[in-house]
Amino acid sequence: MPCSPFRGWPESSRARPAPLVASPYVTALADLPLIARGKVREIYDLTGARPGETPDASGSSPEPRLLMVASDRISTYDAVHPTPIPDKGRVLTGLSVFWFERTGHIVANHLLSATLGVPEHARGRALVVRRLRMLPVECVVRGYITGSGWRDYQASGAVSGIPLPAGLRESEQLPEPLFTPSTKADVGHDEAIDFERAARLVGDRQLMERVREASIELYSFGAAHARERGVILADTKFEFGLDREGRLSVGDEVLTPDSSRYWPAHGFEPGHGQPSFDKQYVRDWATASGWDKRPPAPAIPADVVAGTRARYVEAYERITGEPFEAWLERTGSVSEAHARGAA
Ligand code: Q0N
């Protein structure tokens, strides 16, 4: 079978499974065709949901648009907990927009609007984005040696085929940021691949070189900004695609705590694993609870939910330098109670 260089462009909308966690903002979007569902986010098709614009005034077809919705679901150890973290989806969406708006000089992105076209009950947690033809690779950049990169280094002295100096300690900053792509696995874990294999998968080596360059620039920009605000951006993952004109664009979410490892700079110390800025409360509690880290993940107690929510809001405020309330106001966010039709 010939290997298609691109994913995305599903031929038609697929059958919709029931939501993993019943929540008003997810079920209220159920009339839109679902394009993709992740552990935490959903993407819906908005093409054809634009009244009076099909075809548009010029007679050309409207630009294909999607609605990307971030839920309040949280996963630890690859399992989604049944308890939501209030406002987590809005924090992540607000952070993504912060970075999209500041990195356009590095590479184009899929953001169209956080207000126009976003259903009222999803305001703050959803974005209207350009539909892209997604490249079939995950674009990971590592500034510090941790996680699977640390394991690969210990086993082979290299990460993603890139040899590294001997004697690095766990969590240590790397001499320079590394581009360490992986495959997009539909189920299970993504597989680390070297640059040459990523280039073959994408089918265009020059394009892959631009993807690597843009990825490293995005990481370096985000890491420098975060470091000035007391946060270490250890590593991050991007997804790229091509728009209708063939322009390279970054899609998905950018430099959020779900797509990145953020560590508090205070107390950073190489030689062991670092606490996660956002999820450490849940992980510490989960470990102490005796959960064996296999699905199903347990419900999270109220004090751990509150502490975790506060960390997400703190991450937003530290990185953006503005109150989280400002994001909610700018996007016309309504309370969940209001969205549910209560008082
Ligand atoms: C797309 N995925 C995988 C959210 C993240 N702009 C786009 N155009 C076409 N397709 C996609 C995007 C984007 N972003 C990306 N699936 C479709 C990542 N998803 C999984 C579900 O949660």
CSV table of C-alpha atoms and ligand atoms in Angstrom, one decimal:
chain,number,residue,atom,x,y,z
A,1,MET,CA,0.0,0.0,0.0
A,2,PRO,CA,1.5,3.4,-0.9
A,3,CYS,CA,2.2,5.4,2.3
A,4,SER,CA,0.3,8.7,2.4
A,5,PRO,CA,2.5,11.6,3.4
A,6,PHE,CA,-0.4,13.3,5.3
A,7,ARG,CA,-3.0,12.6,7.8
A,8,GLY,CA,-6.1,14.7,8.5
A,9,TRP,CA,-8.8,15.5,6.0
A,10,PRO,CA,-11.1,12.7,7.2
A,11,GLU,CA,-13.4,11.8,4.3
A,12,SER,CA,-16.5,12.3,6.3
A,13,SER,CA,-17.5,12.8,9.9
A,14,ARG,CA,-17.3,9.6,11.9
A,15,ALA,CA,-19.7,8.0,14.4
A,16,ARG,CA,-19.5,9.7,17.8
A,17,PRO,CA,-18.8,7.7,20.9
A,18,ALA,CA,-20.4,8.8,24.1
A,19,PRO,CA,-18.3,11.5,26.0
A,20,LEU,CA,-15.8,10.0,28.4
A,21,VAL,CA,-16.9,12.3,31.1
A,22,ALA,CA,-20.4,13.7,31.0
A,23,SER,CA,-20.0,17.5,30.9
A,24,PRO,CA,-22.3,20.2,29.6
A,25,TYR,CA,-19.9,21.9,27.2
A,26,VAL,CA,-19.0,18.6,25.5
A,27,THR,CA,-22.6,17.3,25.1
A,28,ALA,CA,-23.9,20.7,24.0
A,29,LEU,CA,-21.5,20.5,21.0
A,30,ALA,CA,-22.9,17.1,20.0
A,31,ASP,CA,-24.6,18.4,16.9
A,32,LEU,CA,-21.3,19.2,15.3
A,33,PRO,CA,-19.4,16.4,13.5
A,34,LEU,CA,-16.6,15.1,15.6
A,35,ILE,CA,-13.3,14.9,13.8
A,36,ALA,CA,-10.9,13.7,16.5
A,37,ARG,CA,-11.1,13.0,20.2
A,38,GLY,CA,-8.0,12.9,22.4
A,39,LYS,CA,-7.8,12.1,26.1
A,40,VAL,CA,-8.5,15.7,27.0
A,41,ARG,CA,-9.7,17.6,23.8
A,42,GLU,CA,-12.1,17.2,21.0
A,43,ILE,CA,-12.1,18.7,17.5
A,44,TYR,CA,-15.3,19.4,15.6
A,45,ASP,CA,-16.0,20.3,12.0
A,46,LEU,CA,-17.3,23.9,11.6
A,47,THR,CA,-17.4,23.7,7.8
A,48,GLY,CA,-21.0,24.2,6.9
A,49,ALA,CA,-21.8,25.8,10.3
A,50,ARG,CA,-21.3,29.3,8.9
A,51,PRO,CA,-24.8,30.7,8.1
A,52,GLY,CA,-25.0,32.5,4.7
A,53,GLU,CA,-21.5,31.8,3.6
A,54,THR,CA,-21.7,28.6,1.6
A,55,PRO,CA,-20.3,29.3,-1.0
A,56,ASP,CA,-18.9,32.7,0.1
A,57,ALA,CA,-19.7,36.1,-1.6
A,58,SER,CA,-16.8,35.7,-4.1
A,59,GLY,CA,-18.1,32.3,-5.2
A,60,SER,CA,-15.1,30.4,-3.8
A,61,SER,CA,-15.5,27.8,-1.1
A,62,PRO,CA,-15.1,28.9,2.5
A,63,GLU,CA,-11.8,28.1,4.2
A,64,PRO,CA,-12.3,24.8,6.1
A,65,ARG,CA,-12.5,25.5,9.8
A,66,LEU,CA,-12.5,23.4,12.9
A,67,LEU,CA,-13.6,24.0,16.5
A,68,MET,CA,-10.9,22.7,19.0
A,69,VAL,CA,-12.4,22.3,22.5
A,70,ALA,CA,-10.3,21.7,25.6
A,71,SER,CA,-12.2,19.9,28.4
A,72,ASP,CA,-11.3,20.0,32.1
A,73,ARG,CA,-10.3,16.4,32.0
A,74,ILE,CA,-6.8,15.6,33.5
A,75,SER,CA,-4.7,12.5,32.9
A,76,THR,CA,-1.8,11.3,35.0
A,77,TYR,CA,0.3,8.2,34.1
A,78,ASP,CA,-1.6,8.1,30.8
A,79,ALA,CA,-5.0,7.5,32.5
A,80,VAL,CA,-7.9,10.1,32.6
A,81,HIS,CA,-9.3,10.7,36.0
A,82,PRO,CA,-13.1,10.8,36.4
A,83,THR,CA,-12.9,14.1,38.3
A,84,PRO,CA,-12.5,17.3,36.2
A,85,ILE,CA,-10.2,20.2,37.2
A,86,PRO,CA,-12.4,23.4,36.9
A,87,ASP,CA,-11.0,25.9,34.4
A,88,LYS,CA,-8.2,23.7,33.3
A,89,GLY,CA,-9.4,23.7,29.7
A,90,ARG,CA,-9.7,27.5,29.7
A,91,VAL,CA,-6.2,27.9,31.1
A,92,LEU,CA,-4.8,25.7,28.4
A,93,THR,CA,-6.7,27.4,25.6
A,94,GLY,CA,-5.7,30.9,27.0
A,95,LEU,CA,-2.0,29.8,27.1
A,96,SER,CA,-2.1,28.4,23.6
A,97,VAL,CA,-3.6,31.7,22.3
A,98,PHE,CA,-0.9,33.7,24.2
A,99,TRP,CA,1.8,31.8,22.4
A,100,PHE,CA,0.1,31.7,19.0
A,101,GLU,CA,-0.2,35.5,19.1
A,102,ARG,CA,3.5,35.9,19.9
A,103,THR,CA,5.1,33.3,17.6
A,104,GLY,CA,3.7,34.2,14.2
A,105,HIS,CA,7.1,35.7,13.3
A,106,ILE,CA,8.6,32.1,13.7
A,107,VAL,CA,5.9,30.1,11.9
A,108,ALA,CA,2.3,30.5,10.9
A,109,ASN,CA,-0.4,28.8,13.0
A,110,HIS,CA,-3.9,27.5,12.7
A,111,LEU,CA,-5.6,30.0,15.1
A,112,LEU,CA,-8.5,31.9,13.5
A,113,SER,CA,-10.4,33.2,16.5
A,114,ALA,CA,-11.2,32.6,20.2
A,115,THR,CA,-14.5,34.5,19.9
A,116,LEU,CA,-16.0,34.7,16.4
A,117,GLY,CA,-17.6,31.4,15.7
A,118,VAL,CA,-17.1,29.9,19.1
A,119,PRO,CA,-20.4,28.8,20.6
A,120,GLU,CA,-21.3,30.8,23.7
A,121,HIS,CA,-21.1,27.9,26.2
A,122,ALA,CA,-17.6,27.0,24.9
A,123,ARG,CA,-16.1,30.5,25.2
A,124,GLY,CA,-12.7,30.5,26.7
A,125,ARG,CA,-12.1,26.8,26.2
A,126,ALA,CA,-12.5,26.6,22.4
A,127,LEU,CA,-10.8,28.0,19.3
A,128,VAL,CA,-11.8,28.3,15.7
A,129,VAL,CA,-8.9,27.0,13.7
A,130,ARG,CA,-7.9,26.5,10.1
A,131,ARG,CA,-8.1,23.0,8.9
A,132,LEU,CA,-4.7,21.7,8.0
A,133,ARG,CA,-3.3,18.6,6.3
A,134,MET,CA,-1.4,17.3,9.4
A,135,LEU,CA,2.1,15.9,9.0
A,136,PRO,CA,2.3,12.3,10.4
A,137,VAL,CA,5.0,13.1,13.0
A,138,GLU,CA,5.1,14.5,16.5
A,139,CYS,CA,7.7,17.2,16.8
A,140,VAL,CA,9.3,17.0,20.2
A,141,VAL,CA,12.0,19.5,21.4
A,142,ARG,CA,14.0,18.8,24.5
A,143,GLY,CA,16.1,21.4,26.4
A,144,TYR,CA,16.6,19.2,29.4
A,145,ILE,CA,17.2,15.4,29.6
A,146,THR,CA,14.2,13.7,31.3
A,147,GLY,CA,11.5,11.2,30.7
A,148,SER,CA,11.9,8.9,27.7
A,149,GLY,CA,14.9,11.0,26.5
A,150,TRP,CA,16.7,10.2,29.8
A,151,ARG,CA,15.9,6.5,29.5
A,152,ASP,CA,17.2,6.4,25.9
A,153,TYR,CA,20.4,8.3,26.9
A,154,GLN,CA,21.1,5.9,29.7
A,155,ALA,CA,20.6,2.9,27.4
A,156,SER,CA,22.5,4.2,24.4
A,157,GLY,CA,24.2,7.5,25.1
A,158,ALA,CA,22.1,9.1,22.4
A,159,VAL,CA,18.6,10.5,21.9
A,160,SER,CA,16.8,10.3,18.6
A,161,GLY,CA,20.1,9.2,16.9
A,162,ILE,CA,21.9,12.3,18.3
A,163,PRO,CA,25.0,11.3,20.3
A,164,LEU,CA,25.3,13.2,23.6
A,165,PRO,CA,28.2,13.9,25.9
A,166,ALA,CA,28.9,11.3,28.6
A,167,GLY,CA,28.1,12.0,32.2
A,168,LEU,CA,24.8,13.9,31.9
A,169,ARG,CA,22.7,13.8,35.0
A,170,GLU,CA,18.9,13.3,35.0
A,171,SER,CA,17.1,16.6,34.4
A,172,GLU,CA,20.2,18.4,33.3
A,173,GLN,CA,20.0,21.1,30.7
A,174,LEU,CA,21.3,19.9,27.3
A,175,PRO,CA,24.1,21.8,25.5
A,176,GLU,CA,21.5,22.9,23.0
A,177,PRO,CA,17.8,22.0,22.4
A,178,LEU,CA,17.3,18.7,20.6
A,179,PHE,CA,14.7,17.9,18.0
A,180,THR,CA,13.5,14.4,18.8
A,181,PRO,CA,10.5,13.5,16.6
A,182,SER,CA,8.2,10.5,17.2
A,183,THR,CA,5.5,8.7,15.2
A,184,LYS,CA,1.8,9.4,16.0
A,185,ALA,CA,0.6,6.1,17.4
A,186,ASP,CA,-3.2,5.7,17.3
A,187,VAL,CA,-3.1,3.5,20.4
A,188,GLY,CA,-0.3,3.1,22.9
A,189,HIS,CA,2.8,5.1,23.0
A,190,ASP,CA,4.4,7.2,20.3
A,191,GLU,CA,7.7,5.7,19.0
A,192,ALA,CA,10.9,7.8,19.0
A,193,ILE,CA,12.4,8.1,15.5
A,194,ASP,CA,15.4,9.8,14.1
A,195,PHE,CA,15.3,12.8,11.8
A,196,GLU,CA,15.8,10.7,8.6
A,197,ARG,CA,12.9,8.5,9.4
A,198,ALA,CA,10.7,11.5,10.1
A,199,ALA,CA,11.7,13.0,6.8
A,200,ARG,CA,10.8,9.8,5.0
A,201,LEU,CA,7.4,9.6,6.7
A,202,VAL,CA,6.7,13.2,5.7
A,203,GLY,CA,8.0,12.5,2.2
A,204,ASP,CA,9.8,15.9,1.9
A,205,ARG,CA,13.2,16.3,3.5
A,206,GLN,CA,13.3,20.1,2.9
A,207,LEU,CA,9.9,20.5,4.5
A,208,MET,CA,11.1,18.4,7.5
A,209,GLU,CA,14.2,20.7,7.9
A,210,ARG,CA,11.9,23.7,8.1
A,211,VAL,CA,9.7,21.8,10.7
A,212,ARG,CA,12.8,21.1,12.8
A,213,GLU,CA,14.0,24.7,12.6
A,214,ALA,CA,10.6,26.1,13.5
A,215,SER,CA,10.2,23.6,16.4
A,216,ILE,CA,13.6,24.6,17.9
A,217,GLU,CA,12.8,28.3,17.5
A,218,LEU,CA,9.4,27.9,19.1
A,219,TYR,CA,10.9,26.0,22.0
A,220,SER,CA,13.7,28.5,22.5
A,221,PHE,CA,11.3,31.5,22.4
A,222,GLY,CA,9.0,29.8,24.9
A,223,ALA,CA,11.8,28.7,27.2
A,224,ALA,CA,13.4,32.1,27.3
A,225,HIS,CA,10.1,33.8,28.1
A,226,ALA,CA,9.2,31.2,30.8
A,227,ARG,CA,12.6,31.3,32.4
A,228,GLU,CA,12.3,35.1,33.0
A,229,ARG,CA,9.1,34.3,34.9
A,230,GLY,CA,10.5,31.6,37.1
A,231,VAL,CA,9.5,28.6,35.1
A,232,ILE,CA,11.7,26.0,33.3
A,233,LEU,CA,10.3,24.7,30.0
A,234,ALA,CA,12.0,21.3,30.0
A,235,ASP,CA,10.5,20.0,26.7
A,236,THR,CA,7.5,20.3,24.5
A,237,LYS,CA,5.7,18.8,21.5
A,238,PHE,CA,4.3,20.4,18.4
A,239,GLU,CA,2.1,19.2,15.6
A,240,PHE,CA,2.4,20.8,12.2
A,241,GLY,CA,0.4,20.8,9.0
A,242,LEU,CA,0.0,22.5,5.7
A,243,ASP,CA,-2.9,25.0,4.9
A,244,ARG,CA,-4.8,25.2,1.6
A,245,GLU,CA,-1.9,27.3,0.1
A,246,GLY,CA,0.7,24.8,1.2
A,247,ARG,CA,2.0,27.1,4.0
A,248,LEU,CA,3.6,25.3,6.9
A,249,SER,CA,1.6,26.0,10.0
A,250,VAL,CA,1.7,24.9,13.6
A,251,GLY,CA,-1.6,23.3,14.7
A,252,ASP,CA,-2.9,21.7,17.9
A,253,GLU,CA,-1.9,23.5,21.1
A,254,VAL,CA,1.3,25.3,21.7
A,255,LEU,CA,3.5,25.4,24.8
A,256,THR,CA,0.7,24.4,27.2
A,257,PRO,CA,1.3,22.4,30.4
A,258,ASP,CA,-0.4,19.4,28.6
A,259,SER,CA,2.0,19.5,25.6
A,260,SER,CA,5.0,20.5,27.6
A,261,ARG,CA,6.9,19.8,30.9
A,262,TYR,CA,7.0,22.9,33.0
A,263,TRP,CA,9.1,22.8,36.2
A,264,PRO,CA,9.3,25.5,38.9
A,265,ALA,CA,12.7,27.1,38.6
A,266,HIS,CA,12.9,27.5,42.3
A,267,GLY,CA,14.3,24.2,43.7
A,268,PHE,CA,15.5,23.0,40.3
A,269,GLU,CA,18.3,20.5,40.8
A,270,PRO,CA,19.8,18.0,38.3
A,271,GLY,CA,20.4,14.4,39.5
A,272,HIS,CA,16.8,13.3,39.9
A,273,GLY,CA,13.3,13.8,38.4
A,274,GLN,CA,11.7,17.3,38.9
A,275,PRO,CA,8.2,18.0,40.2
A,276,SER,CA,5.7,19.0,37.4
A,277,PHE,CA,4.4,22.6,37.8
A,278,ASP,CA,0.8,21.6,37.3
A,279,LYS,CA,0.2,17.9,38.0
A,280,GLN,CA,2.4,17.3,41.0
A,281,TYR,CA,-0.5,17.5,43.5
A,282,VAL,CA,-2.4,14.8,41.7
A,283,ARG,CA,0.7,12.6,41.2
A,284,ASP,CA,1.7,12.9,44.9
A,285,TRP,CA,-1.8,12.1,46.0
A,286,ALA,CA,-2.2,9.2,43.5
A,287,THR,CA,1.1,7.7,44.7
A,288,ALA,CA,0.2,8.0,48.4
A,289,SER,CA,-3.3,6.5,47.7
A,290,GLY,CA,-1.8,3.2,46.5
A,291,TRP,CA,-3.3,3.4,43.0
A,292,ASP,CA,-1.3,1.0,40.8
A,293,LYS,CA,-1.3,3.6,38.0
A,294,ARG,CA,-3.3,1.4,35.7
A,295,PRO,CA,-6.7,2.5,34.3
A,296,PRO,CA,-9.2,3.2,35.6
A,297,ALA,CA,-7.8,6.3,37.3
A,298,PRO,CA,-9.4,7.1,40.7
A,299,ALA,CA,-11.6,10.1,41.6
A,300,ILE,CA,-9.5,13.0,42.9
A,301,PRO,CA,-10.5,14.5,46.3
A,302,ALA,CA,-11.7,18.1,46.6
A,303,ASP,CA,-8.5,19.5,48.2
A,304,VAL,CA,-6.3,18.0,45.5
A,305,VAL,CA,-8.6,19.4,42.8
A,306,ALA,CA,-8.5,22.9,44.4
A,307,GLY,CA,-4.7,22.8,44.7
A,308,THR,CA,-4.3,21.6,41.1
A,309,ARG,CA,-6.7,24.2,39.8
A,310,ALA,CA,-4.7,26.9,41.6
A,311,ARG,CA,-1.4,25.6,39.9
A,312,TYR,CA,-3.0,25.8,36.5
A,313,VAL,CA,-4.2,29.4,37.1
A,314,GLU,CA,-0.8,30.3,38.5
A,315,ALA,CA,0.9,28.9,35.4
A,316,TYR,CA,-1.4,31.1,33.3
A,317,GLU,CA,-0.7,34.2,35.3
A,318,ARG,CA,3.0,33.7,35.6
A,319,ILE,CA,3.5,33.0,31.9
A,320,THR,CA,1.1,35.6,30.5
A,321,GLY,CA,1.6,38.3,33.2
A,322,GLU,CA,-2.1,39.0,33.4
A,323,PRO,CA,-4.9,37.8,35.7
A,324,PHE,CA,-6.7,34.7,34.5
A,325,GLU,CA,-9.9,36.7,34.8
A,326,ALA,CA,-8.7,38.9,31.9
A,327,TRP,CA,-8.8,35.8,29.6
A,328,LEU,CA,-12.3,34.9,30.8
A,329,GLU,CA,-13.5,38.5,30.2
A,330,ARG,CA,-11.9,38.8,26.8
A,331,THR,CA,-13.5,35.7,25.5
A,332,GLY,CA,-16.9,36.3,27.2
A,333,SER,CA,-16.7,33.0,29.2
A,334,VAL,CA,-19.8,32.1,31.0
A,335,SER,CA,-19.8,30.0,34.2
A,336,GLU,CA,-20.5,26.3,33.8
A,337,ALA,CA,-23.7,26.7,35.9
A,338,HIS,CA,-24.9,29.3,33.4
A,339,ALA,CA,-24.0,27.0,30.4
A,340,ARG,CA,-26.0,24.2,32.1
A,341,GLY,CA,-29.0,26.5,32.1
A,342,ALA,CA,-29.1,26.9,35.9
A,343,ALA,CA,-29.6,30.3,37.6
B,1,Q0N,C1,-6.0,17.5,13.8
B,1,Q0N,N1,-5.3,16.1,15.4
B,1,Q0N,C2,-4.5,15.4,16.4
B,1,Q0N,C3,-7.0,17.6,20.0
B,1,Q0N,C4,-5.7,17.3,19.3
B,1,Q0N,N2,-5.9,22.3,12.4
B,1,Q0N,C5,-6.1,21.0,12.2
B,1,Q0N,N3,-6.6,20.6,11.0
B,1,Q0N,C6,-6.8,19.3,10.7
B,1,Q0N,N4,-6.6,18.3,11.7
B,1,Q0N,C7,-6.2,18.6,12.9
B,1,Q0N,C8,-5.9,20.0,13.2
B,1,Q0N,C9,-5.5,20.4,14.5
B,1,Q0N,N5,-5.1,20.7,15.6
B,1,Q0N,C10,-5.1,17.3,14.8
B,1,Q0N,N6,-6.4,15.6,14.9
B,1,Q0N,C11,-6.9,16.4,13.9
B,1,Q0N,C12,-4.5,16.0,17.7
B,1,Q0N,N7,-5.8,16.2,18.4
B,1,Q0N,C13,-6.4,15.0,19.0
B,1,Q0N,C14,-7.7,15.4,19.7
B,1,Q0N,O1,-7.6,16.4,20.6
